[in-house]
XYZ file of C-alpha atoms in Angstrom:
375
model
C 91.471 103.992 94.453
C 95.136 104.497 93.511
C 94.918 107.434 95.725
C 94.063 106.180 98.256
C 95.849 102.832 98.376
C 98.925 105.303 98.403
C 97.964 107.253 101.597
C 98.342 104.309 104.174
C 101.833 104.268 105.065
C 100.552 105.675 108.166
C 98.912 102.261 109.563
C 101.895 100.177 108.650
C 103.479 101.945 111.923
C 104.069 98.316 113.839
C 105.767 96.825 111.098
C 108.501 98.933 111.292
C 108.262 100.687 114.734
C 110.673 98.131 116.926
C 113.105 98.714 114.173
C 112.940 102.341 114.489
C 113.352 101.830 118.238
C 116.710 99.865 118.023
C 118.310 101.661 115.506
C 117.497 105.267 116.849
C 117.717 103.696 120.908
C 114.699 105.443 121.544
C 111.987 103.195 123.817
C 109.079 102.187 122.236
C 106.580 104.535 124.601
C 108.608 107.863 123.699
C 108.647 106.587 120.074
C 104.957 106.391 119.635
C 105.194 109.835 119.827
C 105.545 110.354 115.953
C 102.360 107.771 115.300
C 100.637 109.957 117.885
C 101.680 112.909 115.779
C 100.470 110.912 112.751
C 96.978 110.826 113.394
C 96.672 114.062 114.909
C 98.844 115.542 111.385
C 96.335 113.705 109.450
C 93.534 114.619 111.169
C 94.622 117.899 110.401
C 95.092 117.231 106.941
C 91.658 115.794 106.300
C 90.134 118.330 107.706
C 92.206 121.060 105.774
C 92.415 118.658 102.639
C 88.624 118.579 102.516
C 87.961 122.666 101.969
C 91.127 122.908 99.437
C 89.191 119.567 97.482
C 86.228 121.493 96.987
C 88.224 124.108 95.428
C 91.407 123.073 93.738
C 91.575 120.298 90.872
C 92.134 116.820 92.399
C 95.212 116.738 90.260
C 96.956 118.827 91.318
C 95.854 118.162 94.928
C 97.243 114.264 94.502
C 100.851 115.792 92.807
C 101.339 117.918 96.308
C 99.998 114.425 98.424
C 102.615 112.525 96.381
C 105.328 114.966 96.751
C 104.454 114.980 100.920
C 104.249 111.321 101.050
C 107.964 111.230 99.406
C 109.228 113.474 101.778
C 108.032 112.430 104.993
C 108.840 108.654 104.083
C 112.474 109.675 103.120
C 112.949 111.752 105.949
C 112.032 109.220 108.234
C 114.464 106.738 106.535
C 117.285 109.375 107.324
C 115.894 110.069 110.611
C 119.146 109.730 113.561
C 116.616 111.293 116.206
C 113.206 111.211 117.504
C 112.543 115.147 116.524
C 113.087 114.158 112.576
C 111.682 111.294 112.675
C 108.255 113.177 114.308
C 108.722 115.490 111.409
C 108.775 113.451 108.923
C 106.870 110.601 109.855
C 104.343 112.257 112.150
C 103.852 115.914 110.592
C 104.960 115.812 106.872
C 103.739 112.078 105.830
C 100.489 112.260 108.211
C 99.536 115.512 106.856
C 99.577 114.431 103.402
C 98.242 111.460 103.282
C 95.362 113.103 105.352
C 94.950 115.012 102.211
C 95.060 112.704 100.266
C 92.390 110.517 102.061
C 89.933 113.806 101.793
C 90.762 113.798 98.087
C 89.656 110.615 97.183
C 86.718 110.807 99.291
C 85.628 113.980 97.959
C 86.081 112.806 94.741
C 83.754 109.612 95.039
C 81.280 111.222 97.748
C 80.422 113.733 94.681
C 79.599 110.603 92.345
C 76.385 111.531 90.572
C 75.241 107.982 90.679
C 75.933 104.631 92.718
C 78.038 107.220 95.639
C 77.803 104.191 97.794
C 79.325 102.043 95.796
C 82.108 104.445 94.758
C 82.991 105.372 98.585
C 83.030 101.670 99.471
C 85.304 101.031 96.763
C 87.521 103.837 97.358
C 88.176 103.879 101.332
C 88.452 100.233 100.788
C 91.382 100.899 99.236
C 92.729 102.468 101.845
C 91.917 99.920 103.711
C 93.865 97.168 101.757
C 96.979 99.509 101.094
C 97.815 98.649 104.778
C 97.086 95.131 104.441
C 99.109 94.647 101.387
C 102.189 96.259 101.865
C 102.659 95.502 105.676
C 104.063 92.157 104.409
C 106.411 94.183 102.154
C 107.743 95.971 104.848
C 108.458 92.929 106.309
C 110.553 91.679 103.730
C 112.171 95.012 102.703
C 113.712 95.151 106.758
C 115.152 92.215 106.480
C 116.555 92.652 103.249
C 117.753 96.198 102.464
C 117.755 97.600 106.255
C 115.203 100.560 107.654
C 117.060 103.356 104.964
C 115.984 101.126 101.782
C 112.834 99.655 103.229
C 111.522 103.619 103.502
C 113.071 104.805 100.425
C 111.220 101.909 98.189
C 108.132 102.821 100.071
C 108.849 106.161 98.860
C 109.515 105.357 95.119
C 106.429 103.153 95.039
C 103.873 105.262 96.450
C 105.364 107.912 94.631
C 104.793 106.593 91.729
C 101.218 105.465 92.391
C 100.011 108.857 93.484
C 102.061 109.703 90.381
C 99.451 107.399 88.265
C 96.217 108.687 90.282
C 96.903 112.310 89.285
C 96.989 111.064 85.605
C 93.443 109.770 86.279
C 92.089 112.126 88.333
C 90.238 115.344 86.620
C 92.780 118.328 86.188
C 90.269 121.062 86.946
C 87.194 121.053 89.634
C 84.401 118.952 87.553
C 81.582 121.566 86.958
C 79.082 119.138 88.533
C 80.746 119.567 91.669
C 81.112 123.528 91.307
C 78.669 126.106 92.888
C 76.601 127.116 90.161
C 77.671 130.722 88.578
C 76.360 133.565 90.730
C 74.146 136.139 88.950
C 75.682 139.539 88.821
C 74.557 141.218 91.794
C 73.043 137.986 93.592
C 73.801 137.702 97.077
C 76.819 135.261 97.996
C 75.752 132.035 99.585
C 75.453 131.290 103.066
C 79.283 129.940 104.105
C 79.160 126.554 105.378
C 78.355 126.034 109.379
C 80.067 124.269 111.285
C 77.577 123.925 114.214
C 74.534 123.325 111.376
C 72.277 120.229 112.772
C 73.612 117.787 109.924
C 77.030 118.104 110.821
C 76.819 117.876 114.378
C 74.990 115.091 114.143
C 77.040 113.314 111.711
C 80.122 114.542 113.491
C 78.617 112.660 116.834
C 77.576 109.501 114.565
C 81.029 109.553 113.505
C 82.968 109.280 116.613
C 80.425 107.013 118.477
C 80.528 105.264 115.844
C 84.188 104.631 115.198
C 85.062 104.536 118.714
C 84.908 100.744 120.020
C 86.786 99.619 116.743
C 89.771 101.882 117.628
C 89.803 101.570 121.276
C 89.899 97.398 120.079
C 92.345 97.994 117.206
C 94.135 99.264 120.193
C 93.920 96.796 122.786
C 93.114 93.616 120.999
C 95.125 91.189 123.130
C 93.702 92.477 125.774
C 90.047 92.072 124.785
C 90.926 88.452 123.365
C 92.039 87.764 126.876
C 95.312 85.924 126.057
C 98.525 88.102 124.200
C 99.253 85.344 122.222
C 95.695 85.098 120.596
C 96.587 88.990 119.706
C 97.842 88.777 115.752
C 94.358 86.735 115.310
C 92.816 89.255 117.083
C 94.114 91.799 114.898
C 93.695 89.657 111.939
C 89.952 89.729 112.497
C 89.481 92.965 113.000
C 91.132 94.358 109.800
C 89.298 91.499 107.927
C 86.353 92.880 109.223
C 86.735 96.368 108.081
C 88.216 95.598 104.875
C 84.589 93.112 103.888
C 82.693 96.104 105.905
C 84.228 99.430 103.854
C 83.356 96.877 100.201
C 80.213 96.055 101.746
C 78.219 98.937 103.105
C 78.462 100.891 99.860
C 76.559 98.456 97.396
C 74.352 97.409 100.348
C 73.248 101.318 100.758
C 72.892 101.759 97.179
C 70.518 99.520 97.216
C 68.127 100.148 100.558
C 69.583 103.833 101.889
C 72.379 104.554 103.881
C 70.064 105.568 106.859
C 68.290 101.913 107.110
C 71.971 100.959 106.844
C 73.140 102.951 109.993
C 70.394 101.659 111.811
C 71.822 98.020 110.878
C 75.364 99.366 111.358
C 74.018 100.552 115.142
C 72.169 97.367 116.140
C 74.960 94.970 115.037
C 77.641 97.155 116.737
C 75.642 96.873 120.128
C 75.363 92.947 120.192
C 79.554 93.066 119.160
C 80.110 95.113 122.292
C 77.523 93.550 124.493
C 79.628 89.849 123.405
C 83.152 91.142 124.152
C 81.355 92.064 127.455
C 79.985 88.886 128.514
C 81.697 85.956 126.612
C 83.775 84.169 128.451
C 86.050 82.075 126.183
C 88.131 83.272 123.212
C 86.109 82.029 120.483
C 82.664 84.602 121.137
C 85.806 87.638 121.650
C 87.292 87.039 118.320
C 84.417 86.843 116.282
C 82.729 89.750 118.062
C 86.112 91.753 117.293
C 85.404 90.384 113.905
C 82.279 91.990 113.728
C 83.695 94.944 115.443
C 85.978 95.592 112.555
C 83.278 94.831 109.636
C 80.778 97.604 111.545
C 83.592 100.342 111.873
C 84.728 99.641 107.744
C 80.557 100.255 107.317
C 80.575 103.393 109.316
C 83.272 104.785 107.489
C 81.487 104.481 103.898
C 78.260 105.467 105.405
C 79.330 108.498 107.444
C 80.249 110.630 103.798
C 76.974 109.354 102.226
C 75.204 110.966 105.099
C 77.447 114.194 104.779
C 76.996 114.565 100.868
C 72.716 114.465 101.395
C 72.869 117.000 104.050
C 75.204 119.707 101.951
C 75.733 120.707 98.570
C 78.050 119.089 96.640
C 80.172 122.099 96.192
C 81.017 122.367 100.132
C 81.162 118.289 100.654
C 84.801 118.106 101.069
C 84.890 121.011 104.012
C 81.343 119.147 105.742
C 83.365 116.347 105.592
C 86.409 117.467 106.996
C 84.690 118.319 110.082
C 82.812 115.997 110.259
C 85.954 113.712 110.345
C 87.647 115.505 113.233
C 85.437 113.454 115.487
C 87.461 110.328 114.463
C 90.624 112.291 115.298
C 89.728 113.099 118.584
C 88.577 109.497 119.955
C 91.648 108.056 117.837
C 93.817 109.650 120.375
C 91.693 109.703 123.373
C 89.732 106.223 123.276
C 92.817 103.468 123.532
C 94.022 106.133 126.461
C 91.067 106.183 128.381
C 90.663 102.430 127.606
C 94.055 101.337 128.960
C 93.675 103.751 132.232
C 89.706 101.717 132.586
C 91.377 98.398 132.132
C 94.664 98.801 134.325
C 91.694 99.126 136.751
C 88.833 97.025 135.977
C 89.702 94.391 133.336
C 88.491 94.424 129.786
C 84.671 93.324 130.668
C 84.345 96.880 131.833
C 85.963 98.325 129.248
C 83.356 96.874 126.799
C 80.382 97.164 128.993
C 81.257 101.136 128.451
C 81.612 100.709 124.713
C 78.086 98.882 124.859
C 76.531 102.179 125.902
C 79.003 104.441 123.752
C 76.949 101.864 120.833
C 73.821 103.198 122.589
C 74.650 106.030 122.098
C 75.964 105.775 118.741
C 72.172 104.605 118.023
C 71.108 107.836 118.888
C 73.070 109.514 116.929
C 72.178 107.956 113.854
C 68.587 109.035 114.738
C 69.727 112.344 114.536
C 71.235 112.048 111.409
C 67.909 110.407 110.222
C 66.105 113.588 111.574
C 68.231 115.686 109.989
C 68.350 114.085 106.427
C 66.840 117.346 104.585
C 67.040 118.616 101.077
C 70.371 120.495 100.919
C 70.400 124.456 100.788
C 70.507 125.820 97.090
């Protein structure tokens, strides 16, 4: 939880970004450019961060995340151009705290009992890390200037990834290990990437997460008023902060696969609302729901990953699995805006009701492929 409540610094990018934009007189479009990096770094880092946690002792994994997340925030602090502050902020810091995110996952998607629980709990964290300190940036600006606001982010998070190692197991658990191999027993099979569970969870995944972040994106805009955006956004982070506590316990208790099926029909009557409600009040609590369905995905997509593989290879499944969410992170607001400049936000949720079709489907595969994993 620590862990992960240390990796956000990422998705406090629009508390700080317009001062970053007068202070380094770089416009706000060609500044996005290091959150853009961001995601794609962590991306990157989960899906690296997930074969080196199946490996390497989440201590020492959450001493090199703290050390990256130091870095990258002073960096950007120091930043007098756009180049260091895409290094810093958008290669260094998302990197790491997209290991750090597969770290923490890994080490509650291995739970031997209650995983659902444990996942909710932990990416909930993440979750609230943003919600927490975005206030404290706030403050910190106005206070002690962009240079101390970073550098007290720095010492902070420091320090908490600091505390997680201390908690965290300083060699890979033997319950998580591959079993010792009998002298001249054939190796087992290396993990595939194109296996039927992970495609299908990788689909799930990015179906799945897609109308949150295209809405995370574009929330005014779906609202229908700009002004009505900050309860717009409100909502949705709401949403998938109750969602992320939610879905774990809830699985524990009936199956995450019932769950996705849930997950699927409640994400298809959010889009098909945004589509055809006409005043603000049916928008904002469909974006609402929006936000509680994509914080249930998120638990529910490693509790589908860790039946379909052995535990020992959980972090790598997952790490490809989660590259799905990279790619519509970057591409779904895009396409959205380019839809929208055109057609109006209607349309743009009338295609996310069949992208929630579709989602459905995918979570059928995942049901079909729910087998015992290989030994």
């Amino acid at each position: 939880m620590l862990l992960d409540f240390a990796v956000g610094p990422l998705f406090l990018w629009d508390a700080f970004s317009r001062a970053l934009s007068a202070e380094l007189g770089v416009p706000g479009p060609q500044l996005s450019l290091a959150y853009a990096v961001g995601l794609a770094s962590f991306t990157a880092g989960v899906l690296a961060g997930g074969r080196a946690a199946d490996a390497v002792a989440p201590r020492r994994l959450a001493l090199a995340v703290g050390a990256g997340v130091v870095v990258g925030l002073a960096t950007a602090g120091l930043a007098v151009s756009l180049p260091v502050l895409v290094l810093g902020f958008g290669v260094v810091l998302g990197g790491s705290t997209g290991l750090g995110y597969a770290t923490a996952v890994r080490v509650a998607g291995t739970s031997a009992t209650r995983r659902g629980s444990a996942v909710a709990v932990v990416v909930s964290a993440y979750a609230a890390g943003a919600v927490v300190l975005a206030p404290v940036v706030g403050v910190l600006l106005e206070t002690v200037g962009r240079t101390g606001m970073f550098a007290a982010l720095a010492v902070l998070l420091g320090c908490l990834t600091a505390c997680a190692s201390a908690l965290l197991p300083g060699a890979v658990p033997p319950a998580r290990s591959a079993p010792p191999r009998a002298p001249g027993a054939p190796r087992p099979p290396a993990l595939r990437p194109y296996s039927r569970p992970i495609l299908a969870a990788w689909a799930m995944f990015w179906l799945g997460s897609a109308p949150a972040l295209v809405a995370f994106g574009h929330a005014g805009g779906f609202a229908g008023a700009p002004e009505l955006a900050v309860a717009a956004v409100a909502l949705l982070n709401a949403g998938n902060f109750a969602g992320r506590l939610a879905a774990g316990p809830i699985a524990d208790r009936i199956g995450h696969v019932p769950a996705l099926h849930a997950a699927a029909a409640v994400l298809v009557g959010a889009c098909l609302t945004l589509a055809l409600a006409d005043g603000p009040g049916g928008t904002l609590a469909a974006l609402g729901v929006l936000g509680a369905q994509y914080g249930a995905v998120s638990v529910l997509t490693p509790m589908a990953v860790a039946e379909a593989v052995p535990a020992d290879r959980f972090g790598a499944a997952y790490g490809l699995v989660f590259s799905g969410w990279g790619a519509v992170g970057l591409a779904g607001p895009v396409g959205a805006a380019w839809l929208a400049a055109d057609t109006g936000y209607p349309a743009v949720a009338a295609v996310l009701t069949g992208v929630a079709v579709l989602f459905w489907g995918a979570v059928a595969g995942v049901s079909a492929a729910r087998f015992a994993p290989a030994r």
